[in-house]
Structures are given as C-alpha cells and as structure tokens.
C-alpha cells in the first residue's frame, strides 16, 4: 500500500481485518495524508480544535491497534516491472516485494505560472494549508489567496483563524459555478455547513472576493509583494494589492499518477477535472492485474469519497486474494457503494471549479518561468513548438522543461497548456511527460552506502 492518507489507511485496515498481511508505506512521519495530517505540538495548542485533528487521531489509533505494518518516513522513488517498490526510509534504501499493490498516493497541486510566481513568498494552497493547520503558523501577516476551487476559501478561513489578514481572494471560477456547487451540496450537509461557515466569515470581514480573476504578476517591492490582478477576458490590471507578505496560490488538484503510469496501467483524460487519471472499476482495479488505485489517486473527489473508495478497494483486494467470497464482497460493499454514488455525484460538481483556470494555462505570458527546476520560460516552449515540437515529450527533450528534480510535477500543466494553444491541440492530445525513476532526487550515499576510500580495491598501476 502506497499512501497512508484516509484512502490508503482505510484500505490497509480493511485488508488486514480480512487476515491478509499489509505493509503501509508513507513518506510522512505519521499516517493521515493531506486532510488528516498529524499536527505539530505547537499547532495542537494554537489551532482551534477541528474535525481533521480528531479524525486523524482516530485513524492513527486504529492503525496502531491493527496488524498493519506501517513504514513511516519512507518514500517510494521507483517501482520494478514486477511491482516491487523501491523505497528510501530511515534505514536507507530497500525494496518491498508485493503480491498486490494499492496506490493511494493522493493528489498533486496544479501550478499556474505567472511572472513572479517563483518568489519564495508565493506558496501553494496545499503548502499553505499544511503550514496553517498542521504547524499553526501564518505564511505572513497579510496574505492574498488565489487560484481555483474550494481550497481557496478553506485556506482563507484558516488564515483568519490564526489572526492573519486576508487581503483578497482571487478566484478563477464564476460565481454561477459556486451556486451550482451550493445546490449540489444539499446532498452533503457536512460539507455545506463548512462552506457556509467559510463564506459567511469572509463576507462579514468585508474581504474582497474577485471571481473570474487571476494574478497577472507578483513583483517584489521594498515593503513586500505587489500583486497585480486581472479579470478574465479584459486586458490590463484590474486591481493591485501592495504590502503583501505572502501569496497562497493553487489551481486545483490532479491525481498523482507517476506510479500507475510507470506500471503501464491505462489512463484516461477527465475533461471536467482537466487531468489524467488511471482507468479503474468502482473497486479501484486498474487495467493491470494486481494493481489498484484508490482515493484521490484515482480522481479528485475529496476526503469522504476517498474513505469510501479505500474501504471498497480493501474488500476488493481481499476478494481477489481469496480471503472472502464474491457474496461477502457484495454484502460488505452494498452500503458503502450506495453512499459513494451519492457523494461522488456531489464531488464531481466541484471539478469545473477546480479546473476553472484551464484557459489561463493556454495563455501563460512569454516571460513567465514554466519549469522552475530548469528555469524554462513560456517563450522557450513556444520557440520549440514553432520549430516543430508536437508533443510534450518533444518539448521536454528540446527545452529541458520537466527534466529537473520535480520530474514535471510542477510544470507539466503549464507546458501542456502552451503546447496545446500553440499547436491547436486539446489538452488530451497534448499528452503527458513519460515518467522516469527516480521519482524524487535521491542522496548518492543512499545508493552507494557508506564506505572508506581505502577499502576501494584499486587496480595496480600499469608497468612503466
Ligand atoms: C489544502 C487542502 C484542503 C483540503 N480540504 C478538504 C476539505 O475541507 N474537505 C474535503 O473533503 N477534502 C479536502 N481536501 C481534499 C482531501 O485532502 C483529499 O480528498 C483526501 O486527503 C484524499 O485522501 P487520499 O488518501 O486519497 O490522499 P492523501 O490524503 O493526499 O494521502 C496520500 C498519502 O500518500 C503519501 N505519498 C504520496 N506520494 C508518496 C510516495 N512517493 N511515497 C510514499 N508516500 C507517498 C502522502 O504522504 C500522503 O500521506 C483538501 C485538500 C487540500 C490539498
């Protein structure tokens, strides 16, 4: 099992309850994933009690009392064609053999490049949320929150909770899409309550909320950042905010697919979400036998759906490994499947909001850095397409965009948008980067082990 978020932990607990051995690998020091991430002791004292802390504690207690073998602080950096995992953990490098592999490694945040986004005071919404919720720390006193999707309002609310000033919320979505989501949320009262609470607090505080807007540029000034905001379809700068300490900016989430793509599972492009996801049946089975994808790794749907998907995938693994019968499976999954159908429908209404910045990815300004690892600007990508590059891997080979340590996680959407617009392709036709191992930079010592130079056998010098 890769990923100890709500989906992976629930699947691991379910499989273990059916009497099968499970190893749960997660790069974080404790299980919980994005929403149930373990808070620091400081955050426990300073962040108001919330259902995420309580839910995470419950999940970790269940894991601790189970037979699941957890391997925390252990990162998967590669996978063999036989689905054995290459991991780097506290004891160095290791390989974990698998009979079945469940990928529950969650989502990656989409980044829309604009001039100035590489300033260290511009951070992702997910990163800001970790800082605020799990470390109890403000990214700065005066914060502009920008991007797309419900995370905008979640993060703005968290900034206010810790006593920071939200200077403005800049949303790529239309207010009509939010109304549609509000109507759909009637079927999910818990999330509706939360959304109403966030919005009311922002409105009462008189915080400007700009819909159909995006950050045009961020400049470093003497008193902090100067943030220029543009409105969709209108040239020029519509608003400017000065003396800003930090910008929290994210343009929706996409499933983390490096592992499933490396293993050759079939993927499909979800037009509503604007991302590639592994093709799965309702239990998380991919096109490859013994390989499952569950939770956000199988398509972005939020925490409640991730838990239900994890539960059903856990039962499916037990069925496929012969631990339960098809009849047991049908009985055990009847209720979760019913709930899943209802919540999945609500979650899908969120996808257009998460993907509201899609047109902006096609119009990234020439001077914006798209690939921050290799410092490749949009203009360089356009030069490549003008001289004949027609797919993402050609763009990568010609410009080095996507060849850096992040392995394209940050720049792929930007590069795809530029390529699609230049060559009149759909995002689906523009494709994706071919994944390569290691997925993450590895310390050389992890591969070589420790040694003394005197131990290296040197060949005798050739006779003179
Ligand atoms: C800022 C933010 C706020 C959110 N707020 C809400 C909310 O209010 N309500 C809601 O319903 N949903 C919310 N979500 C979405 C919610 O977090 C996800 O839907 C949910 O966490 C998905 O669970 P998961 O188990 O699929 O993935 P995750 O919780 O993301 O867990 C994935 C796990 O995989 C591990 N992992 C990833 N790659 C590797 C690797 N290579 N090696 C080892 N381990 C790895 C990670 O460490 C992580 O623990 C929010 C998301 C974000 C980013």
XYZ file of C-alpha atoms and ligand atoms in Angstrom:
517
model
C 0.000 0.000 0.000
C 1.471 3.351 -1.006
C -0.036 6.278 0.926
C -1.330 6.487 4.478
C -3.994 9.119 3.825
C -7.636 8.442 4.537
C -7.970 6.174 1.456
C -4.773 4.142 1.929
C -5.157 3.770 5.700
C -8.796 2.665 5.345
C -7.878 0.153 2.615
C -4.954 -1.182 4.698
C -7.127 -1.615 7.808
C -9.821 -3.382 5.758
C -7.367 -5.783 4.118
C -5.757 -6.532 7.472
C -9.169 -7.232 9.075
C -9.636 -9.916 6.430
C -6.474 -11.585 7.774
C -4.068 -10.632 4.964
C -0.609 -9.153 5.657
C -0.328 -5.461 4.661
C 2.600 -3.056 4.563
C 1.660 0.638 4.524
C 4.357 2.954 3.182
C 4.109 6.716 3.620
C 6.689 9.440 3.225
C 5.270 11.401 6.175
C 6.400 10.657 9.736
C 2.817 9.734 10.659
C -0.207 8.493 8.718
C -3.120 10.835 7.918
C -2.393 12.206 4.448
C -3.444 15.658 3.400
C -6.600 16.143 5.398
C -5.737 14.106 8.494
C -2.039 15.085 8.664
C -0.675 14.907 12.217
C -0.310 18.424 13.680
C 2.824 19.563 15.477
C 2.525 20.008 19.286
C 2.606 23.789 18.653
C -0.358 23.534 16.242
C -2.339 21.471 18.769
C -2.016 24.376 21.206
C -2.673 27.216 18.740
C -5.117 25.970 16.087
C -8.763 25.789 17.212
C -9.915 22.155 17.619
C -11.330 20.812 14.360
C -12.658 17.609 12.870
C -9.422 16.994 10.898
C -7.300 16.671 14.070
C -9.901 14.399 15.669
C -10.321 12.290 12.506
C -6.555 11.913 12.088
C -6.057 10.860 15.714
C -8.796 8.243 15.294
C -7.197 6.899 12.110
C -3.718 6.678 13.682
C -5.126 4.944 16.785
C -6.862 2.368 14.569
C -3.614 1.728 12.674
C -1.626 1.435 15.905
C -4.082 -1.164 17.223
C -4.087 -3.171 13.984
C -1.784 -5.702 12.379
C -0.907 -3.329 9.541
C 2.870 -2.987 9.264
C 3.444 0.763 8.885
C 6.623 2.153 7.365
C 6.532 5.902 8.070
C 9.002 8.453 6.705
C 9.533 6.090 3.782
C 9.285 7.394 0.254
C 8.620 5.327 -2.855
C 11.086 6.524 -5.503
C 10.722 3.773 -8.060
C 8.906 0.584 -8.955
C 10.032 -2.522 -10.852
C 8.013 -4.027 -13.709
C 7.000 -6.793 -11.223
C 5.533 -4.079 -8.959
C 8.235 -4.315 -6.290
C 8.647 -0.918 -4.639
C 11.958 0.922 -4.358
C 11.837 2.908 -1.132
C 14.070 5.219 0.861
C 13.377 5.291 4.595
C 15.106 5.937 7.914
C 17.245 2.796 7.392
C 18.262 3.716 3.868
C 17.284 2.129 0.622
C 15.143 -1.001 0.420
C 12.918 -2.957 -1.923
C 9.465 -4.193 -0.910
C 8.082 -7.185 -2.809
C 4.325 -7.064 -3.438
C 1.651 -9.603 -4.352
C -0.837 -6.818 -4.953
C -0.174 -3.096 -4.978
C -2.659 -0.418 -3.902
C -1.685 3.089 -4.970
C -3.271 5.683 -2.661
C -0.718 8.430 -3.053
C -3.245 11.260 -3.312
C -3.055 14.373 -5.431
C -0.629 16.980 -6.723
C -1.476 20.677 -6.815
C -1.634 22.394 -10.218
C 0.507 25.489 -10.547
C -0.332 28.294 -12.985
C 2.890 30.107 -13.865
C 2.807 33.919 -13.882
C 5.693 36.407 -13.692
C 6.904 36.379 -10.090
C 5.446 33.036 -9.003
C 8.927 31.695 -8.186
C 9.377 34.273 -5.386
C 9.701 32.234 -2.163
C 6.808 34.202 -0.656
C 4.448 32.682 -3.245
C 3.418 29.251 -1.966
C 0.855 26.623 -2.955
C -2.565 26.421 -1.318
C -1.850 22.892 -0.109
C 1.519 24.002 1.304
C -0.146 26.999 2.961
C -2.745 24.715 4.473
C -0.049 22.449 5.953
C 1.710 25.492 7.413
C -1.514 26.910 8.854
C -3.338 23.804 10.003
C -0.559 21.417 10.863
C 2.153 23.805 12.024
C -0.113 26.589 13.393
C 1.978 29.160 11.512
C 0.943 32.019 9.219
C 2.827 32.265 5.891
C 2.786 36.037 6.504
C 0.565 38.608 8.204
C -1.085 39.948 5.016
C -1.942 37.180 2.581
C -3.520 37.149 -0.895
C -5.253 33.834 -1.587
C -5.603 32.994 -5.274
C -6.362 30.204 -7.705
C -9.313 27.910 -8.191
C -11.595 25.592 -6.263
C -12.864 25.204 -2.701
C -9.340 25.164 -1.218
C -9.297 28.940 -1.767
C -11.950 29.503 0.855
C -10.610 26.812 3.163
C -7.160 28.454 3.217
C -8.584 31.994 3.534
C -10.592 30.811 6.529
C -7.504 29.215 8.091
C -5.507 32.468 7.689
C -8.253 34.343 9.549
C -8.455 31.661 12.217
C -4.799 32.289 13.100
C -5.263 36.072 13.175
C -3.806 36.897 9.742
C -5.303 39.384 7.239
C -6.714 38.034 4.009
C -6.053 40.942 1.650
C -8.192 39.487 -1.170
C -9.438 36.198 -2.584
C -8.789 35.906 -6.330
C -10.855 33.128 -7.887
C -10.663 31.924 -11.492
C -14.193 30.451 -11.210
C -17.545 32.065 -11.940
C -19.963 32.853 -9.127
C -22.595 30.780 -11.014
C -20.430 27.630 -10.653
C -20.316 28.203 -6.887
C -24.096 28.469 -6.792
C -24.349 25.155 -8.649
C -21.975 23.574 -6.128
C -24.043 25.014 -3.251
C -27.169 23.394 -4.686
C -25.398 20.037 -5.092
C -24.069 20.228 -1.521
C -27.619 19.928 -0.181
C -26.934 16.186 -0.572
C -23.802 16.510 1.579
C -24.868 18.606 4.615
C -21.493 18.347 6.417
C -19.611 19.978 3.535
C -22.435 22.510 3.002
C -22.185 23.621 6.638
C -18.435 24.078 6.307
C -18.754 26.052 3.048
C -21.410 28.373 4.529
C -19.235 28.933 7.613
C -16.195 29.895 5.472
C -18.118 32.205 3.148
C -20.028 33.953 5.932
C -16.822 34.707 7.803
C -15.133 36.148 4.697
C -18.179 38.239 3.743
C -18.645 39.600 7.285
C -14.991 40.647 7.366
C -15.539 42.588 4.115
C -12.747 40.780 2.274
C -12.788 41.457 -1.491
C -13.569 38.307 -3.473
C -12.861 38.596 -7.201
C -14.432 35.897 -9.391
C -13.259 35.232 -12.973
C -9.936 36.783 -11.968
C -6.316 35.696 -11.709
C -2.943 37.019 -10.632
C -1.267 38.693 -13.614
C 2.088 39.223 -11.869
C 3.768 39.492 -8.492
C 6.605 41.995 -8.013
C 8.957 42.218 -5.064
C 8.774 45.796 -3.701
C 10.520 47.327 -0.698
C 7.518 46.834 1.600
C 6.623 43.343 0.482
C 4.948 41.963 -2.591
C 2.873 43.924 -5.060
C 0.162 41.720 -6.553
C -1.476 42.647 -9.874
C -4.874 41.055 -10.501
C -6.518 40.783 -13.924
C -10.128 39.972 -14.808
C -10.832 37.209 -17.344
C -11.274 38.488 -20.891
C -10.202 42.052 -20.020
C -6.758 43.429 -20.830
C -4.638 45.136 -18.194
C -4.559 45.141 -14.430
C -7.947 45.438 -12.702
C -6.729 45.586 -9.082
C -3.412 45.953 -7.344
C -2.613 44.959 -3.772
C 0.573 46.231 -2.118
C 2.489 45.431 1.073
C 1.539 41.778 0.797
C 3.622 39.333 2.870
C 2.633 36.124 1.106
C 0.561 34.779 -1.768
C -1.081 31.369 -1.383
C -1.913 30.209 -4.865
C -3.146 26.901 -6.309
C -5.161 25.999 -9.387
C -6.867 22.763 -8.453
C -5.621 19.261 -7.824
C -4.777 16.341 -10.114
C -4.229 12.673 -9.241
C -0.588 11.702 -8.574
C -0.099 9.237 -11.438
C 3.681 8.687 -11.630
C 3.414 5.168 -10.171
C 0.408 3.958 -12.132
C 1.822 5.381 -15.369
C 5.240 3.812 -14.757
C 3.484 0.469 -14.289
C 1.749 0.830 -17.642
C -1.850 0.979 -16.369
C -4.286 2.527 -18.851
C -5.174 6.159 -18.108
C -7.990 8.391 -19.353
C -8.318 12.131 -19.543
C -11.085 13.556 -17.357
C -12.308 16.596 -19.277
C -14.199 18.079 -16.314
C -11.200 17.874 -13.986
C -8.655 18.596 -16.754
C -6.325 15.779 -15.669
C -5.216 12.231 -16.432
C -6.401 9.511 -14.079
C -5.935 5.735 -14.072
C -8.843 3.819 -15.556
C -10.411 1.868 -12.693
C -13.561 -0.076 -11.970
C -15.627 1.014 -8.957
C -13.339 -1.037 -6.659
C -10.139 0.634 -7.817
C -8.889 -2.235 -10.032
C -6.748 -0.786 -12.820
C -6.183 -2.317 -16.265
C -3.197 -4.200 -14.777
C -3.879 -7.317 -12.704
C -2.987 -6.860 -9.032
C -2.655 -3.067 -9.322
C -5.280 -0.843 -7.666
C -5.663 2.944 -7.448
C -7.883 4.455 -4.792
C -8.753 7.780 -3.155
C -7.672 10.972 -4.899
C -5.048 8.958 -6.822
C -7.977 7.594 -8.858
C -9.634 11.011 -9.444
C -10.155 14.039 -7.201
C -13.273 13.686 -5.061
C -12.455 14.851 -1.501
C -11.978 13.093 1.809
C -15.369 11.440 2.335
C -15.247 9.750 -1.074
C -11.578 8.812 -0.526
C -12.544 6.919 2.652
C -15.368 5.036 0.918
C -13.174 4.210 -2.062
C -10.431 2.954 0.293
C -12.927 0.737 2.084
C -14.255 -0.807 -1.139
C -10.744 -1.275 -2.555
C -9.729 -3.053 0.661
C -12.601 -5.514 0.277
C -11.765 -5.957 -3.438
C -8.150 -6.884 -2.618
C -9.430 -9.415 -0.061
C -11.750 -10.871 -2.703
C -9.033 -11.065 -5.359
C -6.618 -12.705 -2.883
C -9.228 -15.319 -1.977
C -9.765 -14.118 1.611
C -13.517 -13.512 1.085
C -16.153 -14.735 -1.373
C -17.947 -12.700 -4.028
C -21.051 -12.936 -1.863
C -19.200 -11.480 1.138
C -17.881 -8.729 -1.095
C -21.363 -7.829 -2.357
C -22.731 -7.751 1.207
C -19.839 -5.739 2.659
C -19.836 -3.139 -0.103
C -23.604 -2.663 -0.575
C -23.940 0.288 1.824
C -20.591 1.996 1.023
C -21.412 1.757 -2.690
C -24.744 3.447 -2.150
C -23.107 6.274 -0.172
C -20.337 6.527 -2.747
C -22.790 7.014 -5.609
C -24.426 9.930 -3.756
C -21.208 11.671 -2.675
C -19.383 11.039 -5.929
C -22.067 12.964 -7.764
C -21.620 15.946 -5.414
C -17.836 15.803 -5.700
C -17.950 15.784 -9.492
C -19.793 19.137 -9.360
C -16.601 20.528 -7.830
C -14.422 19.559 -10.791
C -15.260 22.525 -13.069
C -14.387 24.834 -10.170
C -11.065 23.060 -9.614
C -10.379 23.311 -13.339
C -11.597 26.892 -13.764
C -8.093 28.093 -14.712
C -7.864 25.835 -17.797
C -7.981 28.781 -20.300
C -5.217 30.571 -18.345
C -2.839 27.642 -18.831
C -3.133 28.226 -22.595
C -2.186 31.898 -22.274
C 0.851 31.902 -19.959
C 2.863 35.110 -20.609
C 6.114 34.616 -22.543
C 8.286 35.911 -19.694
C 6.799 33.569 -17.040
C 9.042 30.705 -15.903
C 7.115 27.483 -16.508
C 9.752 24.948 -15.340
C 11.358 26.329 -12.214
C 13.835 23.426 -11.846
C 15.429 24.172 -15.236
C 14.331 27.838 -15.490
C 12.489 27.403 -18.799
C 10.197 30.275 -19.794
C 6.959 30.061 -21.772
C 8.692 31.854 -24.695
C 11.231 28.995 -24.951
C 8.403 26.443 -25.103
C 6.724 28.470 -27.858
C 10.012 28.568 -29.806
C 10.119 24.762 -29.586
C 6.577 24.401 -30.926
C 7.311 26.953 -33.660
C 10.216 24.781 -34.809
C 8.169 21.583 -34.886
C 7.685 20.093 -31.383
C 4.253 18.472 -31.393
C 4.023 16.519 -28.144
C 5.016 17.080 -24.557
C 7.993 14.735 -24.673
C 9.409 16.548 -27.691
C 9.007 19.830 -25.837
C 10.795 18.228 -22.883
C 13.679 16.916 -24.988
C 14.174 20.216 -26.815
C 13.907 22.589 -23.866
C 14.682 20.505 -20.696
C 11.255 21.529 -19.324
C 10.264 18.688 -16.945
C 13.772 17.196 -16.647
C 14.507 18.677 -13.219
C 14.175 17.217 -9.741
C 10.376 17.653 -9.616
C 10.054 15.304 -12.624
C 7.456 17.561 -14.236
C 5.035 17.566 -11.314
C 5.094 21.402 -11.253
C 5.488 22.298 -14.911
C 3.554 19.645 -16.810
C 0.236 21.526 -16.809
C 1.883 24.779 -17.897
C 3.840 23.069 -20.675
C 0.710 21.201 -21.807
C -1.288 24.442 -21.936
C 1.354 26.271 -24.005
C 1.765 23.321 -26.387
C -1.993 22.820 -26.787
C -2.587 26.507 -27.560
C 0.389 26.802 -29.952
C -0.468 23.658 -31.932
C -4.253 23.880 -31.632
C -4.462 20.611 -29.680
C -6.818 19.575 -26.914
C -5.061 19.038 -23.554
C -5.724 15.325 -24.055
C -3.953 15.332 -27.436
C -1.006 17.195 -25.904
C -0.428 14.119 -23.689
C 1.860 13.941 -20.684
C 5.553 13.543 -19.837
C 6.866 9.967 -19.774
C 7.573 9.171 -16.108
C 11.148 8.345 -15.136
C 12.701 6.943 -11.981
C 13.874 8.080 -9.538
C 10.589 9.940 -8.978
C 12.412 12.122 -6.444
C 16.050 13.153 -6.027
C 17.984 10.514 -4.082
C 21.089 11.151 -1.970
C 24.040 9.469 -3.672
C 25.013 7.858 -0.344
C 21.666 6.020 -0.336
C 22.734 4.200 -3.486
C 26.436 3.700 -2.738
C 26.179 3.059 1.025
C 28.937 4.331 3.321
C 32.498 3.261 2.632
C 36.105 4.257 3.288
C 38.092 5.246 0.232
C 40.912 2.977 1.492
C 38.545 -0.016 1.067
C 38.139 0.573 -2.661
C 40.311 -2.013 -4.461
C 42.465 -0.081 -6.903
C 43.965 -1.867 -9.883
C 47.763 -1.985 -9.896
C 49.377 0.752 -11.912
C 50.469 -0.362 -15.379
C 54.242 -1.095 -15.596
C 56.242 1.803 -16.971
C -5.325 22.265 1.255
C -6.328 21.152 1.137
C -7.514 21.251 1.867
C -8.474 20.257 1.733
N -9.640 20.392 2.415
C -10.592 19.448 2.268
C -11.829 19.557 2.957
O -12.062 20.511 3.690
N -12.764 18.568 2.770
C -12.521 17.505 1.943
O -13.375 16.626 1.781
N -11.359 17.374 1.292
C -10.397 18.318 1.427
N -9.237 18.205 0.747
C -9.039 17.034 -0.105
C -8.596 15.865 0.764
O -7.405 16.230 1.414
C -8.350 14.654 -0.104
O -9.515 14.375 -0.851
C -8.028 13.444 0.733
O -6.975 13.719 1.606
C -7.659 12.304 -0.200
O -7.198 11.251 0.554
P -6.152 10.235 -0.065
O -5.903 9.221 0.998
O -6.607 9.790 -1.383
O -4.842 11.086 -0.328
P -3.949 11.928 0.687
O -4.668 12.307 1.904
O -3.341 13.010 -0.122
O -2.802 10.891 1.097
C -1.808 10.492 0.204
C -0.634 9.972 1.015
O 0.320 9.399 0.128
C 1.604 9.719 0.596
N 2.518 9.677 -0.546
C 2.428 10.338 -1.723
N 3.452 10.006 -2.537
C 4.211 9.125 -1.853
C 5.416 8.431 -2.155
N 6.043 8.553 -3.341
N 5.947 7.617 -1.220
C 5.332 7.447 -0.009
N 4.182 8.081 0.321
C 3.636 8.895 -0.587
C 1.469 11.127 1.183
O 2.470 11.378 2.141
C 0.074 11.076 1.799
O 0.122 10.730 3.164
C -8.253 19.160 0.880
C -7.057 19.052 0.164
C -6.097 20.036 0.282
C -4.825 19.919 -0.529
